[in-house]
XYZ file of N, CA and C in Angstrom:
690
model
N 0.834 -1.206 0.000
C 0.000 0.000 0.000
C 0.870 1.258 0.000
N 1.906 1.220 0.846
C 2.810 2.371 0.889
C 3.477 2.581 -0.462
N 3.816 1.468 -1.113
C 4.463 1.549 -2.416
C 3.551 2.227 -3.438
N 2.241 1.918 -3.378
C 1.294 2.530 -4.311
C 1.209 4.036 -4.085
N 1.119 4.438 -2.810
C 1.070 5.863 -2.495
C 2.333 6.574 -2.963
N 3.478 5.891 -2.796
C 4.744 6.490 -3.227
C 4.750 6.678 -4.739
N 4.249 5.695 -5.462
C 4.226 5.791 -6.913
C 3.327 6.935 -7.372
N 2.172 7.088 -6.680
C 1.262 8.186 -7.022
C 1.907 9.530 -6.722
N 2.585 9.607 -5.566
C 3.259 10.854 -5.177
C 4.345 11.208 -6.184
N 5.138 10.207 -6.549
C 6.225 10.452 -7.503
C 5.692 10.835 -8.885
N 4.487 10.353 -9.197
C 3.888 10.683 -10.488
C 3.551 12.168 -10.571
N 3.001 12.710 -9.481
C 2.598 14.117 -9.465
C 3.725 15.050 -9.011
N 4.665 14.518 -8.221
C 5.790 15.326 -7.733
C 7.098 14.579 -8.002
N 7.459 14.448 -9.274
C 8.651 13.659 -9.619
C 9.938 14.278 -9.086
N 10.819 13.396 -8.626
C 12.137 13.845 -8.195
C 13.007 14.072 -9.427
N 14.026 14.908 -9.257
C 14.917 15.182 -10.383
C 16.322 14.680 -10.094
N 17.031 14.390 -11.147
C 18.424 13.945 -11.046
C 19.256 15.059 -10.421
N 20.076 14.726 -9.433
C 20.855 15.756 -8.742
C 21.952 16.342 -9.633
N 22.226 15.665 -10.741
C 23.265 16.176 -11.632
C 22.689 16.955 -12.816
N 21.839 16.318 -13.622
C 21.331 16.963 -14.847
C 19.921 17.541 -14.698
N 19.260 17.230 -13.577
C 17.929 17.746 -13.246
C 16.800 17.178 -14.115
N 17.050 16.095 -14.844
C 15.962 15.405 -15.530
C 15.025 14.790 -14.486
N 13.740 14.683 -14.809
C 12.813 13.976 -13.928
C 13.195 12.496 -13.869
N 13.193 11.953 -12.669
C 13.575 10.558 -12.487
C 12.380 9.639 -12.660
N 12.626 8.450 -13.188
C 11.609 7.422 -13.235
C 11.465 6.807 -11.848
N 10.398 6.093 -11.620
C 10.146 5.485 -10.313
C 11.277 4.547 -9.915
N 11.871 3.878 -10.899
C 12.943 2.922 -10.615
C 14.279 3.589 -10.302
N 14.381 4.910 -10.525
C 15.621 5.639 -10.273
C 15.530 6.360 -8.934
N 16.688 6.599 -8.312
C 16.664 7.235 -7.003
C 17.130 8.678 -7.059
N 18.427 8.929 -7.136
C 18.918 10.309 -7.121
C 19.659 10.687 -8.391
N 20.045 9.703 -9.175
C 20.697 9.940 -10.459
C 19.912 9.239 -11.559
N 19.784 9.891 -12.708
C 19.158 9.225 -13.846
C 20.134 8.175 -14.387
N 19.639 7.305 -15.246
C 20.455 6.214 -15.742
C 21.656 6.728 -16.541
N 21.511 7.880 -17.199
C 22.607 8.438 -17.998
C 23.736 8.936 -17.099
N 23.378 9.670 -16.034
C 24.393 10.189 -15.116
C 25.012 9.065 -14.294
N 24.203 8.063 -13.984
C 24.724 6.903 -13.256
C 25.806 6.219 -14.078
N 25.564 6.150 -15.374
C 26.546 5.541 -16.277
C 27.816 6.373 -16.353
N 27.694 7.697 -16.154
C 28.844 8.596 -16.276
C 29.582 8.831 -14.950
N 29.192 8.141 -13.887
C 29.896 8.312 -12.608
C 31.391 8.047 -12.808
N 32.242 8.964 -12.343
C 33.688 8.792 -12.547
C 34.300 7.790 -11.579
N 33.972 6.521 -11.790
C 34.491 5.448 -10.939
C 36.004 5.310 -11.148
N 36.729 5.115 -10.065
C 38.172 4.879 -10.159
C 38.391 3.454 -10.660
N 38.961 3.323 -11.823
C 39.184 2.008 -12.419
C 40.574 1.465 -12.087
N 41.571 2.326 -12.155
C 42.940 1.905 -11.849
C 43.244 2.215 -10.384
N 42.825 1.335 -9.506
C 42.979 1.587 -8.066
C 44.444 1.603 -7.627
N 45.264 0.812 -8.274
C 46.683 0.778 -7.909
C 47.358 2.106 -8.229
N 46.994 2.704 -9.371
C 47.582 3.985 -9.759
C 47.162 5.079 -8.781
N 45.864 5.120 -8.441
C 45.373 6.130 -7.512
C 45.972 5.930 -6.126
N 46.122 4.667 -5.731
C 46.776 4.363 -4.454
C 48.173 4.955 -4.425
N 48.910 4.782 -5.524
C 50.272 5.312 -5.615
C 50.277 6.846 -5.589
N 49.241 7.454 -6.149
C 49.146 8.914 -6.155
C 48.847 9.473 -4.762
N 48.041 8.746 -3.991
C 47.597 9.247 -2.692
C 48.555 8.925 -1.547
N 49.269 7.850 -1.654
C 50.156 7.431 -0.574
C 51.141 8.516 -0.131
N 51.742 9.295 -1.066
C 52.691 10.331 -0.634
C 52.098 11.366 0.322
N 50.771 11.529 0.317
C 50.127 12.474 1.233
C 50.324 12.072 2.691
N 50.640 10.790 2.908
C 50.748 10.276 4.277
C 52.184 9.944 4.683
N 53.127 10.013 3.740
C 54.510 9.687 4.048
C 55.059 10.585 5.156
N 55.700 9.985 6.132
C 56.311 10.738 7.221
C 55.323 11.248 8.250
N 54.026 11.005 8.026
C 52.990 11.493 8.945
C 52.264 10.338 9.642
N 52.051 9.274 8.884
C 51.336 8.113 9.409
C 51.628 6.922 8.508
N 51.684 5.749 9.110
C 51.894 4.530 8.322
C 50.532 3.989 7.888
N 50.304 3.960 6.575
C 49.043 3.507 6.013
C 49.302 2.260 5.172
N 48.503 1.224 5.417
C 48.685 -0.039 4.697
C 48.159 0.073 3.269
N 46.940 0.569 3.108
C 46.317 0.710 1.796
C 45.419 1.941 1.758
N 45.227 2.474 0.563
C 44.267 3.559 0.348
C 43.344 3.132 -0.780
N 42.033 3.266 -0.555
C 41.065 2.866 -1.575
C 40.007 3.945 -1.717
N 39.756 4.376 -2.945
C 38.723 5.385 -3.202
C 37.813 4.901 -4.324
N 36.580 5.401 -4.308
C 35.594 4.944 -5.289
C 35.463 5.877 -6.483
N 35.433 7.200 -6.224
C 35.126 8.177 -7.271
C 36.196 9.262 -7.380
N 36.253 9.860 -8.559
C 37.106 11.024 -8.783
C 36.279 12.288 -8.549
N 36.876 13.240 -7.853
C 36.165 14.462 -7.459
C 36.830 15.666 -8.119
N 36.052 16.394 -8.901
C 36.507 17.636 -9.509
C 35.423 18.690 -9.350
N 35.793 19.938 -9.488
C 34.825 21.028 -9.374
C 33.742 20.874 -10.442
N 32.496 20.882 -9.984
C 31.301 20.808 -10.845
C 31.084 19.467 -11.531
N 31.814 18.427 -11.122
C 31.518 17.130 -11.730
C 30.416 16.419 -10.932
N 29.999 15.253 -11.406
C 28.894 14.532 -10.766
C 29.213 14.231 -9.306
N 30.443 13.840 -9.046
C 30.830 13.486 -7.675
C 30.618 14.657 -6.726
N 31.039 15.848 -7.127
C 30.868 17.009 -6.261
C 29.393 17.231 -5.933
N 28.547 17.056 -6.937
C 27.119 17.302 -6.731
C 26.480 16.276 -5.801
N 26.831 14.999 -5.966
C 26.202 14.000 -5.102
C 26.762 14.062 -3.678
N 28.043 14.425 -3.532
C 28.607 14.603 -2.191
C 27.922 15.771 -1.492
N 27.639 16.844 -2.243
C 26.940 18.000 -1.674
C 25.541 17.589 -1.209
N 24.838 16.797 -2.023
C 23.506 16.337 -1.644
C 23.568 15.440 -0.407
N 24.559 14.588 -0.351
C 24.734 13.680 0.779
C 25.069 14.450 2.056
N 25.933 15.441 1.913
C 26.485 16.130 3.079
C 25.581 17.229 3.617
N 24.904 17.936 2.726
C 24.169 19.133 3.158
C 22.666 19.103 2.881
N 22.187 18.153 2.086
C 20.775 18.160 1.703
C 19.994 16.970 2.271
N 20.610 16.241 3.189
C 19.906 15.169 3.882
C 19.638 13.917 3.072
N 20.289 13.760 1.939
C 20.029 12.588 1.094
C 20.951 11.425 1.489
N 20.640 10.837 2.638
C 21.474 9.747 3.154
C 21.391 8.488 2.302
N 20.336 8.377 1.473
C 20.230 7.199 0.603
C 21.384 7.153 -0.399
N 21.993 8.313 -0.650
C 23.178 8.345 -1.510
C 24.310 7.555 -0.848
N 24.438 7.694 0.468
C 25.441 6.933 1.206
C 25.190 5.438 1.130
N 23.918 5.050 1.117
C 23.557 3.641 0.994
C 23.995 3.096 -0.371
N 23.646 3.826 -1.439
C 24.027 3.400 -2.785
C 25.544 3.309 -2.930
N 26.251 4.359 -2.467
C 27.707 4.382 -2.606
C 28.371 3.309 -1.750
N 27.779 3.027 -0.589
C 28.315 1.971 0.264
C 28.237 0.615 -0.413
N 27.121 0.353 -1.090
C 26.968 -0.924 -1.795
C 27.944 -1.031 -2.960
N 28.133 0.091 -3.661
C 29.070 0.063 -4.793
C 30.506 -0.076 -4.303
N 30.833 0.609 -3.209
C 32.178 0.492 -2.645
C 32.432 -0.944 -2.177
N 31.453 -1.551 -1.527
C 31.606 -2.930 -1.050
C 31.873 -3.879 -2.222
N 31.149 -3.657 -3.330
C 31.335 -4.477 -4.532
C 32.774 -4.372 -5.034
N 33.308 -3.155 -5.042
C 34.677 -2.950 -5.526
C 35.704 -3.494 -4.538
N 35.445 -3.328 -3.239
C 36.398 -3.798 -2.223
C 36.512 -5.321 -2.208
N 35.423 -5.998 -2.543
C 35.447 -7.460 -2.561
C 36.412 -7.999 -3.621
N 36.779 -7.140 -4.566
C 37.727 -7.546 -5.605
C 39.172 -7.471 -5.110
N 39.398 -6.789 -3.991
C 40.754 -6.603 -3.480
C 41.137 -7.733 -2.531
N 42.419 -7.859 -2.277
C 42.893 -8.885 -1.340
C 42.967 -8.351 0.089
N 43.293 -7.070 0.248
C 43.529 -6.545 1.599
C 42.274 -6.490 2.460
N 41.090 -6.355 1.833
C 39.866 -6.191 2.619
C 39.583 -7.421 3.483
N 40.104 -8.569 3.075
C 39.879 -9.802 3.845
C 40.656 -9.802 5.157
N 41.590 -8.874 5.296
C 42.393 -8.800 6.516
C 41.975 -7.632 7.416
N 40.935 -6.898 7.013
C 40.445 -5.767 7.809
C 39.534 -6.291 8.916
N 39.762 -5.810 10.145
C 39.022 -6.293 11.307
C 37.901 -5.361 11.747
N 37.970 -4.086 11.339
C 36.959 -3.152 11.801
C 36.930 -1.874 10.983
N 35.767 -1.215 10.968
C 35.577 0.042 10.259
C 35.416 1.178 11.271
N 36.055 2.310 10.981
C 35.936 3.501 11.826
C 35.752 4.702 10.901
N 34.783 5.565 11.208
C 34.564 6.752 10.380
C 35.181 7.990 11.015
N 35.571 8.937 10.172
C 36.002 10.245 10.669
C 34.783 10.897 11.323
N 34.863 11.234 12.612
C 33.693 11.782 13.302
C 33.497 13.270 13.038
N 32.264 13.721 13.207
C 32.006 15.160 13.191
C 31.689 15.592 14.609
N 31.868 16.878 14.882
C 31.630 17.393 16.233
C 30.135 17.324 16.557
N 29.776 17.051 17.826
C 28.360 16.990 18.217
C 27.549 18.222 17.819
N 28.164 19.403 17.861
C 27.446 20.620 17.465
C 27.062 20.582 15.992
N 27.991 20.117 15.167
C 27.716 20.028 13.730
C 26.712 18.914 13.441
N 26.831 17.811 14.172
C 25.892 16.706 13.979
C 24.479 17.127 14.371
N 24.373 17.901 15.454
C 23.058 18.375 15.889
C 22.438 19.290 14.833
N 23.253 20.136 14.238
C 22.761 21.071 13.227
C 22.388 20.348 11.935
N 23.250 19.427 11.505
C 23.022 18.712 10.245
C 22.062 17.545 10.425
N 22.100 16.926 11.603
C 21.222 15.802 11.892
C 21.856 14.437 11.703
N 23.041 14.377 11.119
C 23.676 13.091 10.839
C 25.125 13.312 10.412
N 25.913 12.252 10.470
C 27.259 12.240 9.904
C 27.144 11.656 8.502
N 27.622 12.351 7.513
C 27.398 11.961 6.113
C 28.002 10.608 5.742
N 28.940 10.096 6.541
C 29.537 8.803 6.191
C 29.005 7.646 7.042
N 28.052 7.918 7.932
C 27.536 6.856 8.799
C 26.806 5.775 8.010
N 25.821 6.162 7.177
C 25.087 5.179 6.382
C 26.028 4.422 5.450
N 26.970 5.142 4.892
C 27.976 4.555 4.007
C 28.728 3.440 4.734
N 29.179 3.733 5.967
C 29.929 2.751 6.750
C 29.047 1.598 7.205
N 27.802 1.891 7.547
C 26.888 0.835 7.979
C 26.638 -0.175 6.857
N 26.484 0.334 5.643
C 26.282 -0.563 4.494
C 27.540 -1.382 4.232
N 28.705 -0.748 4.301
C 29.966 -1.487 4.140
C 30.064 -2.600 5.172
N 29.708 -2.285 6.401
C 29.758 -3.275 7.475
C 28.856 -4.467 7.167
N 27.640 -4.189 6.701
C 26.694 -5.263 6.378
C 27.165 -6.092 5.191
N 27.607 -5.399 4.146
C 27.981 -6.084 2.907
C 29.270 -6.894 3.053
N 30.196 -6.398 3.882
C 31.500 -7.032 4.016
C 31.620 -7.884 5.278
N 30.577 -7.843 6.122
C 30.585 -8.585 7.399
C 31.792 -8.208 8.257
N 32.020 -6.902 8.355
C 33.102 -6.358 9.178
C 32.478 -5.415 10.197
N 32.845 -5.520 11.476
C 32.245 -4.659 12.497
C 32.524 -3.176 12.241
N 31.523 -2.358 12.535
C 31.658 -0.902 12.437
C 31.705 -0.344 13.852
N 32.851 0.232 14.225
C 33.025 0.812 15.550
C 32.671 2.297 15.472
N 31.428 2.594 15.771
C 30.913 3.942 15.533
C 31.223 4.948 16.634
N 31.665 4.475 17.790
C 31.846 5.402 18.914
C 33.245 5.398 19.524
N 34.196 4.803 18.825
C 35.536 4.702 19.412
C 36.376 5.953 19.181
N 35.932 6.817 18.259
C 36.687 8.035 17.935
C 35.745 9.225 17.994
N 36.131 10.265 18.741
C 35.302 11.459 18.847
C 36.106 12.688 18.436
N 35.392 13.692 17.932
C 36.022 14.955 17.552
C 35.881 15.933 18.713
N 36.975 16.574 19.074
C 36.987 17.459 20.239
C 36.678 18.904 19.905
N 36.916 19.323 18.657
C 36.681 20.711 18.250
C 35.860 20.730 16.971
N 34.981 21.713 16.859
C 34.168 21.811 15.642
C 34.811 22.644 14.547
N 35.962 23.248 14.853
C 36.702 23.988 13.823
C 36.366 25.461 13.763
N 35.166 25.839 14.163
C 34.755 27.245 14.035
C 35.541 28.144 14.982
N 35.646 27.713 16.215
C 36.371 28.531 17.185
C 37.841 28.659 16.825
N 38.381 27.579 16.259
C 39.784 27.613 15.852
C 40.006 28.660 14.766
N 39.065 28.773 13.840
C 39.206 29.706 12.730
C 39.160 31.158 13.200
N 38.522 31.401 14.330
C 38.386 32.761 14.821
C 39.580 33.206 15.664
N 40.437 32.284 16.013
C 41.588 32.632 16.841
C 42.617 33.415 16.036
N 43.458 34.127 16.759
C 44.522 34.870 16.093
C 45.519 33.900 15.487
N 46.257 34.374 14.506
C 47.195 33.512 13.788
C 48.227 32.905 14.730
N 48.696 33.663 15.679
C 49.705 33.158 16.614
C 49.151 31.995 17.416
N 47.891 32.102 17.829
C 47.276 31.058 18.627
C 47.058 29.795 17.816
N 46.794 29.944 16.516
C 46.517 28.793 15.676
C 47.756 27.952 15.430
N 48.924 28.499 15.665
C 50.160 27.755 15.462
C 50.288 26.647 16.505
N 49.675 26.842 17.671
C 49.753 25.862 18.733
C 49.104 24.551 18.290
N 49.659 23.454 18.797
C 49.143 22.142 18.441
C 47.961 21.807 19.347
N 46.811 21.505 18.751
C 45.618 21.141 19.505
C 45.215 19.722 19.130
N 44.873 18.951 20.124
C 44.393 17.599 19.877
C 42.979 17.690 19.330
N 42.763 17.159 18.144
C 41.467 17.311 17.477
C 40.540 16.122 17.692
N 41.122 14.926 17.901
C 40.326 13.720 18.054
C 40.784 12.940 19.283
N 39.905 12.095 19.766
C 40.247 11.289 20.939
C 39.722 9.871 20.780
N 40.588 8.912 21.080
C 40.230 7.504 21.051
C 39.610 7.135 22.400
N 38.410 6.570 22.368
C 37.687 6.309 23.618
C 37.876 4.894 24.152
N 38.347 3.983 23.316
C 38.508 2.591 23.755
C 39.727 1.973 23.089
N 40.851 2.054 23.781
C 42.112 1.534 23.237
C 42.081 0.017 23.165
N 41.542 -0.604 24.189
C 41.538 -2.068 24.273
C 40.758 -2.709 23.133
N 39.633 -2.117 22.782
C 38.778 -2.679 21.732
C 39.504 -2.791 20.400
N 40.371 -1.823 20.104
C 41.037 -1.775 18.796
C 42.422 -2.409 18.786
N 42.855 -2.868 19.927
C 44.203 -3.428 20.037
C 44.410 -4.600 19.073
N 45.500 -4.496 18.283
C 45.864 -5.577 17.374
C 44.992 -5.694 16.134
N 44.169 -4.697 15.862
C 43.234 -4.781 14.737
C 43.709 -3.974 13.521
N 43.365 -4.480 12.354
C 43.570 -3.747 11.100
C 42.296 -2.948 10.865
N 42.393 -1.623 10.915
C 41.239 -0.742 10.862
C 41.149 -0.025 9.524
N 39.947 0.033 8.972
C 39.702 0.795 7.750
C 39.068 2.118 8.159
N 39.815 3.199 8.034
C 39.356 4.535 8.399
C 38.641 5.154 7.203
N 37.396 5.604 7.414
C 36.529 6.017 6.310
C 36.202 7.500 6.365
N 36.298 8.167 5.202
C 35.926 9.576 5.092
C 35.164 9.771 3.778
N 34.634 10.987 3.576
C 33.904 11.235 2.334
C 34.850 11.581 1.185
N 35.690 12.615 1.365
C 36.586 13.041 0.284
C 38.002 13.244 0.821
N 38.978 12.700 0.121
C 40.382 12.945 0.453
C 40.864 14.141 -0.361
N 41.280 15.188 0.341
C 41.849 16.355 -0.340
C 43.329 16.462 0.021
N 43.633 16.977 1.201
C 45.032 17.040 1.645
C 45.405 15.829 2.483
N 44.406 15.177 3.072
C 44.678 14.021 3.928
C 44.961 14.376 5.368
N 44.957 15.669 5.706
C 45.308 16.115 7.055
C 44.390 15.531 8.126
N 43.084 15.575 7.879
C 42.133 15.046 8.857
C 42.329 13.546 9.062
N 42.576 12.833 7.993
C 42.809 11.392 8.091
C 44.079 11.086 8.869
N 45.098 11.913 8.698
C 46.337 11.742 9.457
C 46.071 11.925 10.950
N 45.324 12.968 11.302
C 45.009 13.228 12.708
C 44.207 12.074 13.317
N 43.203 11.603 12.586
C 42.393 10.479 13.069
C 43.224 9.204 13.164
N 43.998 8.945 12.121
C 44.799 7.733 12.082
C 45.810 7.648 13.199
N 46.475 8.755 13.487
C 47.461 8.753 14.567
C 46.811 8.502 15.918
N 45.588 8.968 16.088
C 44.873 8.696 17.333
C 44.497 7.213 17.415
N 44.055 6.639 16.306
C 43.696 5.219 16.287
C 44.903 4.327 16.534
N 46.064 4.767 16.065
C 47.283 3.967 16.228
C 47.797 3.948 17.659
N 47.139 4.670 18.532
C 47.473 4.579 19.957
C 47.045 3.221 20.521
N 46.164 2.549 19.813
C 45.813 1.171 20.179
C 46.994 0.285 19.802
N 47.599 -0.426 20.740
C 48.801 -1.221 20.470
C 48.623 -2.208 19.319
N 49.638 -2.257 18.458
C 49.695 -3.212 17.345
C 48.554 -3.060 16.342
N 47.976 -1.897 16.270
C 46.914 -1.663 15.287
C 47.516 -1.240 13.945
N 46.756 -1.447 12.882
C 47.161 -1.106 11.516
C 46.056 -0.269 10.893
N 46.443 0.712 10.078
C 45.471 1.599 9.453
C 45.483 1.465 7.926
N 44.306 1.291 7.349
C 44.086 1.496 5.922
C 43.021 2.579 5.792
N 42.916 3.169 4.622
C 41.996 4.294 4.427
C 41.084 4.033 3.238
N 39.813 4.371 3.409
C 38.857 4.288 2.307
C 38.046 5.584 2.280
N 37.787 6.095 1.092
C 36.994 7.315 0.947
C 36.065 7.192 -0.240
N 34.966 7.902 -0.170
C 34.046 7.904 -1.292
C 34.733 8.451 -2.533
N 35.544 9.499 -2.333
C 36.191 10.139 -3.484
C 37.514 10.769 -3.093
N 38.286 11.122 -4.097
C 39.500 11.904 -3.866
C 39.518 13.067 -4.845
N 40.086 14.162 -4.390
C 40.133 15.381 -5.210
C 41.277 15.293 -6.202
N 40.925 15.322 -7.476
C 41.947 15.316 -8.519
C 42.552 16.697 -8.674
N 43.839 16.758 -8.922
C 44.500 18.027 -9.160
C 44.134 18.544 -10.550
N 43.843 19.814 -10.597
C 43.454 20.418 -11.891
C 44.657 20.473 -12.841
């Protein structure tokens, strides 16, 4: 019955593709079939891994880096990430999580991963936005890959706004941005640290170094997308 009402609603109030703005068919969700076909999926994962690894050299030891999409200004990836992050379209995270799981199953390293951890957002930002944009993504990965998702082991201590308002001299000081809440739980585990977009990698380095406080732990990184250099 609910399905019938949804079909009637969609008939009179059709949703549009977040990229090209065409009206979507009932069988489509947020992208039309044409834009879905044009998603800039990363095909050469080894090449991209080699490109991203230098971002972490000398800062953190990373076992593997895996990304799903290429991110450029005004491309499809930017638009769907914006919808996921700021427009409440968490179903995008579900779709991307399933596609990421499909791609990860092709790799060898994923079979050695013991747990998933997401880059956290500050409680103030979560309250305002209503959700962490990578939570649904990680939950789907956990279900599809049968790997535990540790959703509360890492917390963010600062929301970033107050830091931006400080004087330049004060900003030079080193501030702890994240905190590991359960060292014992992660001890000896290979952890896949998950974020939405890799740009400079700074946030991932901060999170990863905190996670590595768990003795004998190993870090790999997965992101929905990475920012390509123009």
